[in-house]
């Protein structure tokens, strides 16, 4: 059974709570940096650290678990990013070395041609200029190659030796102190401290009341557990009122109710709740709470035995083709939009609306949605050789957002969904476009739908 992860955001409207939340975030960030050093640098074990942090810093076991989950996730994500960077740099090195070989051979050919020509010949000066330009390009590309090799060696050494480099507060903001930005050092430092101390996290669990021991939601209020070291100043709990998750109210109400029972290690029956994790984040001096939970996706209400809806993604339109279970064409339509000169949030909103239209059509007709599993990382390395129009098209192609929008919507609506290999869909579509009496993009969508049903 598929699982859907959702996050609901709500603004904390009463500003009197901000001073307490600021101090908790400051305390949390200092502990998170210490724990990062203990885990990433000193390689200490979890059980050893748990006893140390509970006794020395006055936190609860569940608060340490939240801290450990955040830092271990940060370390794992950094390791994954390093692996991605290494593979990306290897691809770029391969591309650069091939490019240098090509330019070197062209330069040699021009050099041989110049030997046979006289200076008085008409093409001599043009060929000399072309050779100088080629030699200059080769020089710059060799420098770039050396820099990439140096960065690759550094990354591989870090990965082999277990060195994790993380800048809390972002590297960009740290370097800002050395650049002329109109801020004094004290102003920059305040901005830097605010960036480092902008959030804290409370992990949830199914065996805890309301799905979380550190932060409990009931009605329209949150009851936040204060760390023991701050209890004398603020008490044991902070009750945050007027918290209403407008877009996830139904799901958040289920958090307060148990949905089953289980037998624990002591052979006692205990209730099972919906686990929910809370992340408190400060943005522009305003605090927000993000509630994250997961639930089982609804049962599929559509089937490939009825038919399929193939979707071909393009820069300013989506082409959809409806085929029956035998792969015969039934209907096709186009959904238009404009992505140029739009912000990322506007593009995301447009793609979400398009995903709604596609899933609604598939749900009404009982179809499986089929899309291409797109990846343009390798193609983007060759952008310099392409035309201006192609460069613009490929650079502004939000294929990841598109795939996530449709997949997420299909999971939520119980619509069957499938990825297919994008190889040759456009070429094969051009062969049948005349027979179908449609455009090449519609024909590509037709081929995608047939691929989803395992037809040629």
Short mmCIF file of C-alpha atoms in Angstrom, two decimals:
data_model
loop_
_atom_site.label_atom_id
_atom_site.label_comp_id
_atom_site.label_asym_id
_atom_site.label_seq_id
_atom_site.Cartn_x
_atom_site.Cartn_y
_atom_site.Cartn_z
CA UNK A 1 0.00 0.00 0.00
CA UNK A 2 1.38 3.42 -0.97
CA UNK A 3 1.93 6.03 1.73
CA UNK A 4 1.33 9.76 1.27
CA UNK A 5 3.39 12.29 3.23
CA UNK A 6 1.66 15.62 3.83
CA UNK A 7 2.70 18.81 5.63
CA UNK A 8 0.30 21.50 6.85
CA UNK A 9 1.46 25.00 7.75
CA UNK A 10 -0.11 27.44 10.20
CA UNK A 11 0.97 30.86 11.41
CA UNK A 12 1.33 31.49 15.14
CA UNK A 13 -0.72 34.67 15.42
CA UNK A 14 -0.17 35.65 19.08
CA UNK A 15 3.22 37.42 19.26
CA UNK A 16 3.56 37.03 23.04
CA UNK A 17 4.78 33.45 22.44
CA UNK A 18 7.64 34.58 20.18
CA UNK A 19 10.14 35.32 22.98
CA UNK A 20 9.77 31.77 24.37
CA UNK A 21 10.04 30.21 20.93
CA UNK A 22 13.14 32.32 20.16
CA UNK A 23 14.88 31.05 23.30
CA UNK A 24 13.94 27.43 22.62
CA UNK A 25 15.23 27.77 19.03
CA UNK A 26 18.50 29.31 20.30
CA UNK A 27 18.96 26.43 22.76
CA UNK A 28 18.04 23.83 20.10
CA UNK A 29 20.47 25.24 17.52
CA UNK A 30 23.39 25.26 19.98
CA UNK A 31 22.69 21.63 20.89
CA UNK A 32 22.27 20.61 17.23
CA UNK A 33 25.72 22.01 16.35
CA UNK A 34 27.29 20.18 19.31
CA UNK A 35 25.57 16.96 18.33
CA UNK A 36 26.75 17.38 14.74
CA UNK A 37 30.36 17.58 15.97
CA UNK A 38 29.87 14.51 18.18
CA UNK A 39 28.29 12.46 15.38
CA UNK A 40 30.12 13.63 12.24
CA UNK A 41 33.57 14.40 13.67
CA UNK A 42 33.99 12.39 16.87
CA UNK A 43 31.92 9.41 15.58
CA UNK A 44 30.26 8.84 18.96
CA UNK A 45 27.44 6.29 19.36
CA UNK A 46 23.79 7.18 19.93
CA UNK A 47 23.30 5.51 23.33
CA UNK A 48 26.44 7.14 24.70
CA UNK A 49 25.33 10.55 23.44
CA UNK A 50 21.77 10.15 24.75
CA UNK A 51 22.89 9.70 28.36
CA UNK A 52 25.36 12.57 28.04
CA UNK A 53 22.89 15.09 26.57
CA UNK A 54 20.06 14.23 28.98
CA UNK A 55 22.28 14.66 32.05
CA UNK A 56 24.43 17.61 30.91
CA UNK A 57 21.96 19.79 29.00
CA UNK A 58 18.69 19.07 30.81
CA UNK A 59 16.57 17.68 27.98
CA UNK A 60 14.14 14.78 27.83
CA UNK A 61 14.77 11.50 26.00
CA UNK A 62 12.16 12.33 23.34
CA UNK A 63 13.71 15.78 22.83
CA UNK A 64 17.07 14.11 22.24
CA UNK A 65 15.43 11.74 19.74
CA UNK A 66 14.12 14.77 17.82
CA UNK A 67 17.59 16.32 17.86
CA UNK A 68 19.26 13.08 16.78
CA UNK A 69 16.74 12.51 13.96
CA UNK A 70 17.35 16.04 12.61
CA UNK A 71 21.16 15.84 12.67
CA UNK A 72 21.42 12.26 11.38
CA UNK A 73 19.06 13.21 8.53
CA UNK A 74 21.25 16.25 7.80
CA UNK A 75 24.37 14.04 7.65
CA UNK A 76 22.69 11.43 5.44
CA UNK A 77 21.39 14.08 3.05
CA UNK A 78 24.85 15.65 2.82
CA UNK A 79 26.41 12.25 2.00
CA UNK A 80 23.78 11.70 -0.70
CA UNK A 81 24.47 15.16 -2.12
CA UNK A 82 28.20 14.42 -2.18
CA UNK A 83 27.55 11.24 -4.18
CA UNK A 84 25.38 13.22 -6.61
CA UNK A 85 28.07 15.90 -6.94
CA UNK A 86 30.72 13.26 -7.64
CA UNK A 87 28.64 11.61 -10.38
CA UNK A 88 27.81 15.03 -11.85
CA UNK A 89 31.45 16.13 -11.89
CA UNK A 90 32.50 12.85 -13.52
CA UNK A 91 29.96 13.45 -16.28
CA UNK A 92 31.22 17.01 -16.76
CA UNK A 93 34.84 15.81 -16.83
CA UNK A 94 34.00 13.25 -19.50
CA UNK A 95 32.21 15.92 -21.56
CA UNK A 96 35.09 18.42 -21.16
CA UNK A 97 37.79 15.92 -22.10
CA UNK A 98 35.85 14.98 -25.27
CA UNK A 99 35.36 18.64 -26.08
CA UNK A 100 39.09 19.36 -25.64
CA UNK A 101 39.98 16.43 -27.93
CA UNK A 102 37.56 17.70 -30.58
CA UNK A 103 38.89 21.27 -30.41
CA UNK A 104 42.52 20.05 -30.43
CA UNK A 105 41.93 17.99 -33.57
CA UNK A 106 40.24 20.98 -35.26
CA UNK A 107 43.18 23.22 -34.29
CA UNK A 108 45.68 20.69 -35.71
CA UNK A 109 43.75 20.47 -38.99
CA UNK A 110 43.79 24.27 -39.34
CA UNK A 111 47.53 24.26 -38.53
CA UNK A 112 48.20 21.73 -41.29
CA UNK A 113 46.10 23.79 -43.71
CA UNK A 114 48.06 26.96 -42.84
CA UNK A 115 51.35 25.24 -43.70
CA UNK A 116 50.16 24.74 -47.26
CA UNK A 117 48.95 28.32 -47.64
CA UNK A 118 50.82 31.57 -48.20
CA UNK A 119 50.30 34.73 -46.17
CA UNK A 120 49.01 36.45 -49.28
CA UNK A 121 46.12 33.97 -49.64
CA UNK A 122 42.61 35.32 -48.95
CA UNK A 123 41.67 32.79 -46.26
CA UNK A 124 45.01 32.90 -44.42
CA UNK A 125 44.10 35.68 -41.93
CA UNK A 126 40.67 34.16 -41.22
CA UNK A 127 42.21 30.77 -40.51
CA UNK A 128 44.82 32.33 -38.19
CA UNK A 129 42.06 34.07 -36.21
CA UNK A 130 40.06 30.83 -36.02
CA UNK A 131 43.10 28.88 -34.78
CA UNK A 132 43.88 31.50 -32.11
CA UNK A 133 40.26 31.35 -30.93
CA UNK A 134 40.39 27.56 -30.80
CA UNK A 135 43.67 27.59 -28.85
CA UNK A 136 42.19 30.12 -26.43
CA UNK A 137 39.11 27.92 -25.90
CA UNK A 138 41.31 24.86 -25.36
CA UNK A 139 43.33 26.77 -22.74
CA UNK A 140 40.20 27.84 -20.81
CA UNK A 141 38.68 24.38 -21.01
CA UNK A 142 41.89 22.79 -19.69
CA UNK A 143 41.83 25.20 -16.75
CA UNK A 144 38.22 24.27 -16.10
CA UNK A 145 39.15 20.58 -16.36
CA UNK A 146 41.91 21.01 -13.75
CA UNK A 147 39.53 22.80 -11.38
CA UNK A 148 36.92 20.07 -11.76
CA UNK A 149 39.51 17.34 -11.16
CA UNK A 150 40.70 19.12 -8.02
CA UNK A 151 37.12 19.44 -6.69
CA UNK A 152 36.41 15.80 -7.53
CA UNK A 153 39.51 14.59 -5.68
CA UNK A 154 38.53 16.70 -2.66
CA UNK A 155 34.97 15.32 -2.64
CA UNK A 156 36.13 11.71 -2.99
CA UNK A 157 38.69 12.16 -0.18
CA UNK A 158 35.99 13.65 2.08
CA UNK A 159 33.63 10.79 1.32
CA UNK A 160 36.31 8.11 1.89
CA UNK A 161 37.44 9.69 5.18
CA UNK A 162 33.92 10.41 6.44
CA UNK A 163 34.39 14.20 6.47
CA UNK A 164 31.01 16.00 6.36
CA UNK A 165 31.10 19.74 5.67
CA UNK A 166 28.00 21.68 6.76
CA UNK A 167 27.68 25.43 7.36
CA UNK A 168 24.85 26.19 9.81
CA UNK A 169 23.32 29.46 8.67
CA UNK A 170 24.29 28.93 4.99
CA UNK A 171 27.68 29.51 3.37
CA UNK A 172 26.26 32.41 1.33
CA UNK A 173 25.36 34.39 4.46
CA UNK A 174 28.71 33.56 6.10
CA UNK A 175 30.62 34.99 3.12
CA UNK A 176 28.43 38.09 3.19
CA UNK A 177 30.55 39.54 6.04
CA UNK A 178 33.53 39.85 3.68
CA UNK A 179 31.57 41.56 0.87
CA UNK A 180 30.40 45.20 0.70
CA UNK A 181 26.68 44.92 1.51
CA UNK A 182 26.00 48.14 3.44
CA UNK A 183 25.73 46.27 6.77
CA UNK A 184 28.00 46.76 9.76
CA UNK A 185 29.60 43.70 11.33
CA UNK A 186 27.20 43.76 14.29
CA UNK A 187 24.18 43.92 11.91
CA UNK A 188 25.58 41.08 9.86
CA UNK A 189 26.21 39.01 13.00
CA UNK A 190 22.63 39.49 14.17
CA UNK A 191 21.38 38.33 10.77
CA UNK A 192 23.77 35.37 10.91
CA UNK A 193 22.61 34.36 14.43
CA UNK A 194 18.95 34.63 13.38
CA UNK A 195 19.60 32.38 10.37
CA UNK A 196 21.29 29.76 12.56
CA UNK A 197 18.57 29.83 15.24
CA UNK A 198 15.47 29.90 13.05
CA UNK A 199 13.83 26.51 13.80
CA UNK A 200 13.40 23.52 16.10
CA UNK A 201 11.85 20.10 15.60
CA UNK A 202 9.60 17.73 17.60
CA UNK A 203 9.50 14.16 16.27
CA UNK A 204 6.29 12.14 16.52
CA UNK A 205 5.55 8.50 17.35
CA UNK A 206 2.54 6.18 17.11
CA UNK A 207 2.81 5.03 20.75
CA UNK A 208 2.45 8.58 22.16
CA UNK A 209 -0.77 10.40 23.00
CA UNK A 210 -1.89 12.57 20.05
CA UNK A 211 1.07 11.22 18.07
CA UNK A 212 3.71 13.37 19.79
CA UNK A 213 4.99 13.62 23.35
CA UNK A 214 6.82 16.93 22.96
CA UNK A 215 4.03 18.81 21.17
CA UNK A 216 0.34 17.89 21.32
CA UNK A 217 -2.44 19.30 19.20
CA UNK A 218 -6.00 19.40 20.52
CA UNK A 219 -8.79 21.57 19.18
CA UNK A 220 -7.23 24.89 18.26
CA UNK A 221 -4.18 24.85 20.54
CA UNK A 222 -0.71 23.31 20.75
CA UNK A 223 0.82 22.18 24.03
CA UNK A 224 4.62 22.40 23.69
CA UNK A 225 6.95 20.70 26.21
CA UNK A 226 9.65 23.07 27.47
CA UNK A 227 13.20 21.66 27.96
CA UNK A 228 14.00 21.03 31.64
CA UNK A 229 16.77 23.62 31.67
CA UNK A 230 14.18 26.34 30.84
CA UNK A 231 11.38 25.11 33.14
CA UNK A 232 12.20 27.56 35.96
CA UNK A 233 11.77 30.49 33.58
CA UNK A 234 8.75 29.37 31.49
CA UNK A 235 7.18 26.41 33.29
CA UNK A 236 6.78 22.84 32.09
CA UNK A 237 4.49 23.51 29.12
CA UNK A 238 3.79 26.36 26.71
CA UNK A 239 0.17 26.38 25.50
CA UNK A 240 -0.07 28.09 22.10
CA UNK A 241 -3.65 29.11 21.37
CA UNK A 242 -5.48 30.08 18.19
CA UNK A 243 -3.75 27.44 16.02
CA UNK A 244 -6.12 26.23 13.33
CA UNK A 245 -4.81 24.23 10.36
CA UNK A 246 -7.20 25.51 7.69
CA UNK A 247 -6.04 23.20 4.88
CA UNK A 248 -5.54 20.07 7.02
CA UNK A 249 -8.19 20.42 9.69
CA UNK A 250 -9.79 17.03 9.02
CA UNK A 251 -6.47 15.16 9.13
CA UNK A 252 -5.29 17.02 12.25
CA UNK A 253 -8.52 16.16 14.07
CA UNK A 254 -7.75 12.46 13.52
CA UNK A 255 -4.45 12.97 15.37
CA UNK A 256 -6.33 13.43 18.65
CA UNK A 257 -8.09 10.04 18.27
CA UNK A 258 -6.51 6.59 18.47
CA UNK A 259 -7.17 4.20 15.60
CA UNK A 260 -6.16 0.83 17.10
CA UNK A 261 -4.44 -1.14 19.85
CA UNK A 262 -1.25 -3.16 20.16
CA UNK A 263 0.60 -5.22 22.76
CA UNK A 264 3.87 -3.66 23.93
CA UNK A 265 7.03 -5.39 25.21
CA UNK A 266 5.59 -5.60 28.73
CA UNK A 267 2.52 -7.46 27.35
CA UNK A 268 0.27 -4.50 28.06
CA UNK A 269 -2.34 -3.22 25.64
CA UNK A 270 -1.71 0.35 24.49
CA UNK A 271 -3.44 2.70 22.06
CA UNK A 272 -2.02 3.54 18.63
CA UNK A 273 -2.19 7.14 17.41
CA UNK A 274 -1.34 8.84 14.14
CA UNK A 275 2.31 9.92 14.40
CA UNK A 276 2.75 13.63 13.66
CA UNK A 277 6.00 15.64 13.70
CA UNK A 278 6.06 19.41 14.28
CA UNK A 279 8.64 21.83 12.92
CA UNK A 280 8.61 25.40 14.25
CA UNK A 281 10.16 27.82 11.74
CA UNK A 282 10.79 31.57 11.97
CA UNK A 283 10.43 33.50 8.69
CA UNK A 284 10.87 37.30 8.68
CA UNK A 285 10.39 37.47 12.46
CA UNK A 286 7.10 35.53 12.27
CA UNK A 287 6.79 32.00 13.68
CA UNK A 288 5.05 29.20 11.76
CA UNK A 289 4.35 25.61 12.74
CA UNK A 290 4.54 22.80 10.16
CA UNK A 291 2.74 19.54 11.01
CA UNK A 292 3.98 16.53 9.00
CA UNK A 293 2.22 13.17 8.95
CA UNK A 294 1.67 10.23 6.67
CA UNK A 295 -1.39 8.20 5.79
CA UNK A 296 -2.23 5.32 3.50
CA UNK A 297 -3.18 6.27 -0.03
CA UNK A 298 -6.77 5.49 -1.02
CA UNK A 299 -7.48 2.37 -3.06
CA UNK A 300 -7.12 2.74 -6.81
CA UNK A 301 -10.41 3.56 -8.50
CA UNK A 302 -9.01 3.35 -12.03
CA UNK A 303 -7.38 0.47 -13.90
CA UNK A 304 -5.22 -0.19 -16.99
CA UNK A 305 -7.83 -2.82 -17.96
CA UNK A 306 -10.14 0.08 -18.86
CA UNK A 307 -7.54 2.13 -20.76
CA UNK A 308 -4.75 4.65 -20.35
CA UNK A 309 -4.17 8.39 -20.61
CA UNK A 310 -0.75 9.21 -22.06
CA UNK A 311 0.68 12.64 -21.20
CA UNK A 312 3.42 14.37 -23.22
CA UNK A 313 5.03 17.29 -21.37
CA UNK A 314 6.19 20.34 -23.38
CA UNK A 315 7.38 23.85 -22.54
CA UNK A 316 4.04 25.63 -22.89
CA UNK A 317 1.47 22.83 -23.23
CA UNK A 318 0.57 19.28 -22.20
CA UNK A 319 -0.76 16.85 -24.79
CA UNK A 320 -3.00 14.03 -23.52
CA UNK A 321 -4.18 11.00 -25.46
CA UNK A 322 -6.90 8.59 -24.29
CA UNK A 323 -6.61 4.96 -25.52
CA UNK A 324 -8.71 1.93 -24.63
CA UNK A 325 -7.31 -1.27 -23.10
CA UNK A 326 -6.33 -2.56 -26.56
CA UNK A 327 -4.33 0.61 -27.33
CA UNK A 328 -6.87 2.01 -29.79
CA UNK A 329 -7.19 5.84 -29.94
CA UNK A 330 -10.32 7.30 -28.33
CA UNK A 331 -9.76 11.01 -27.66
CA UNK A 332 -7.02 13.62 -27.33
CA UNK A 333 -6.81 17.14 -25.93
CA UNK A 334 -4.25 19.85 -25.10
CA UNK A 335 -3.77 21.83 -21.87
CA UNK A 336 -2.00 25.14 -22.48
CA UNK A 337 -0.02 27.32 -20.05
CA UNK A 338 2.81 29.88 -20.20
CA UNK A 339 5.95 29.39 -18.10
CA UNK A 340 8.24 32.10 -19.47
CA UNK A 341 8.70 35.15 -17.18
CA UNK A 342 6.95 33.30 -14.34
CA UNK A 343 8.28 32.72 -10.82
CA UNK A 344 8.88 29.19 -9.49
CA UNK A 345 5.80 29.40 -7.24
CA UNK A 346 3.62 30.48 -10.20
CA UNK A 347 4.96 27.59 -12.31
CA UNK A 348 4.30 25.17 -9.46
CA UNK A 349 0.72 26.48 -9.13
CA UNK A 350 0.12 26.12 -12.89
CA UNK A 351 1.43 22.55 -12.92
CA UNK A 352 -0.75 21.64 -9.92
CA UNK A 353 -3.84 22.97 -11.72
CA UNK A 354 -2.92 20.99 -14.84
CA UNK A 355 -2.43 17.87 -12.68
CA UNK A 356 -5.95 18.35 -11.29
CA UNK A 357 -7.43 18.46 -14.82
CA UNK A 358 -5.54 15.31 -15.86
CA UNK A 359 -6.50 13.26 -12.79
CA UNK A 360 -10.14 14.41 -12.99
CA UNK A 361 -10.36 13.21 -16.61
CA UNK A 362 -8.63 9.90 -15.74
CA UNK A 363 -10.86 9.36 -12.69
CA UNK A 364 -14.11 10.02 -14.61
CA UNK A 365 -13.10 7.61 -17.41
CA UNK A 366 -11.40 5.03 -15.11
CA UNK A 367 -8.00 5.34 -16.84
CA UNK A 368 -4.40 4.80 -15.76
CA UNK A 369 -2.21 7.91 -16.15
CA UNK A 370 1.08 7.29 -18.00
CA UNK A 371 3.94 9.83 -18.15
CA UNK A 372 7.59 9.76 -19.18
CA UNK A 373 10.34 9.36 -16.60
CA UNK A 374 12.27 12.44 -17.70
CA UNK A 375 15.87 13.32 -16.84
CA UNK A 376 17.80 16.04 -18.71
CA UNK A 377 20.98 16.18 -16.60
CA UNK A 378 23.15 14.72 -19.34
CA UNK A 379 21.56 16.86 -22.08
CA UNK A 380 22.16 20.07 -20.11
CA UNK A 381 25.92 19.46 -20.34
CA UNK A 382 25.72 20.01 -24.11
CA UNK A 383 23.79 23.29 -23.96
CA UNK A 384 26.63 25.37 -25.44
CA UNK A 385 26.41 23.50 -28.72
CA UNK A 386 22.65 24.05 -29.07
CA UNK A 387 20.62 26.91 -30.51
CA UNK A 388 19.39 29.78 -28.35
CA UNK A 389 15.78 28.55 -28.58
CA UNK A 390 16.74 25.03 -27.48
CA UNK A 391 18.86 26.37 -24.60
CA UNK A 392 15.97 28.44 -23.30
CA UNK A 393 13.56 25.53 -23.63
CA UNK A 394 15.76 23.02 -21.80
CA UNK A 395 16.86 25.42 -19.03
CA UNK A 396 13.28 26.38 -18.20
CA UNK A 397 11.93 22.82 -18.27
CA UNK A 398 10.59 22.01 -14.75
CA UNK A 399 10.28 18.28 -15.39
CA UNK A 400 10.80 17.30 -11.71
CA UNK A 401 7.97 19.59 -10.51
CA UNK A 402 5.77 18.25 -13.31
CA UNK A 403 6.36 14.60 -12.39
CA UNK A 404 5.87 15.22 -8.67
CA UNK A 405 2.66 17.22 -9.22
CA UNK A 406 0.99 14.48 -11.29
CA UNK A 407 2.26 11.59 -9.13
CA UNK A 408 1.12 13.27 -5.90
CA UNK A 409 -2.32 14.10 -7.30
CA UNK A 410 -2.82 10.57 -8.64
CA UNK A 411 -1.89 9.03 -5.28
CA UNK A 412 -4.33 11.28 -3.41
CA UNK A 413 -7.22 10.57 -5.80
CA UNK A 414 -6.59 6.82 -6.12
CA UNK A 415 -5.77 7.05 -9.84
CA UNK A 416 -3.49 4.33 -11.26
CA UNK A 417 -0.16 5.80 -12.32
CA UNK A 418 2.88 4.60 -14.27
CA UNK A 419 6.25 5.89 -15.53
CA UNK A 420 7.61 4.76 -18.91
CA UNK A 421 10.96 5.09 -20.65
CA UNK A 422 10.91 8.27 -22.81
CA UNK A 423 13.22 6.79 -25.46
CA UNK A 424 11.97 7.17 -29.05
CA UNK A 425 8.43 8.29 -28.10
CA UNK A 426 8.65 11.42 -30.28
CA UNK A 427 10.27 9.60 -33.23
CA UNK A 428 7.72 6.78 -33.10
CA UNK A 429 4.92 9.33 -32.73
CA UNK A 430 5.91 11.09 -35.97
CA UNK A 431 5.45 7.81 -37.87
CA UNK A 432 1.76 7.55 -36.86
CA UNK A 433 0.75 11.23 -36.72
CA UNK A 434 -0.58 11.22 -40.29
CA UNK A 435 -2.64 8.10 -39.67
CA UNK A 436 -4.07 9.56 -36.45
CA UNK A 437 -4.60 13.00 -38.00
CA UNK A 438 -3.02 14.87 -35.10
CA UNK A 439 0.13 16.82 -34.19
CA UNK A 440 3.49 15.23 -33.38
CA UNK A 441 3.01 16.00 -29.66
CA UNK A 442 -0.41 14.29 -29.60
CA UNK A 443 1.12 11.32 -31.41
CA UNK A 444 3.91 11.17 -28.78
CA UNK A 445 1.24 11.12 -26.03
CA UNK A 446 -0.49 8.27 -27.93
CA UNK A 447 2.77 6.29 -27.96
CA UNK A 448 3.31 6.97 -24.24
CA UNK A 449 -0.18 5.60 -23.46
CA UNK A 450 0.50 2.45 -25.53
CA UNK A 451 3.87 1.97 -23.78
CA UNK A 452 2.06 2.08 -20.43
CA UNK A 453 -0.15 -0.78 -21.64
CA UNK A 454 2.94 -2.66 -22.97
CA UNK A 455 2.06 -2.22 -26.63
CA UNK A 456 4.48 -1.04 -29.31
#
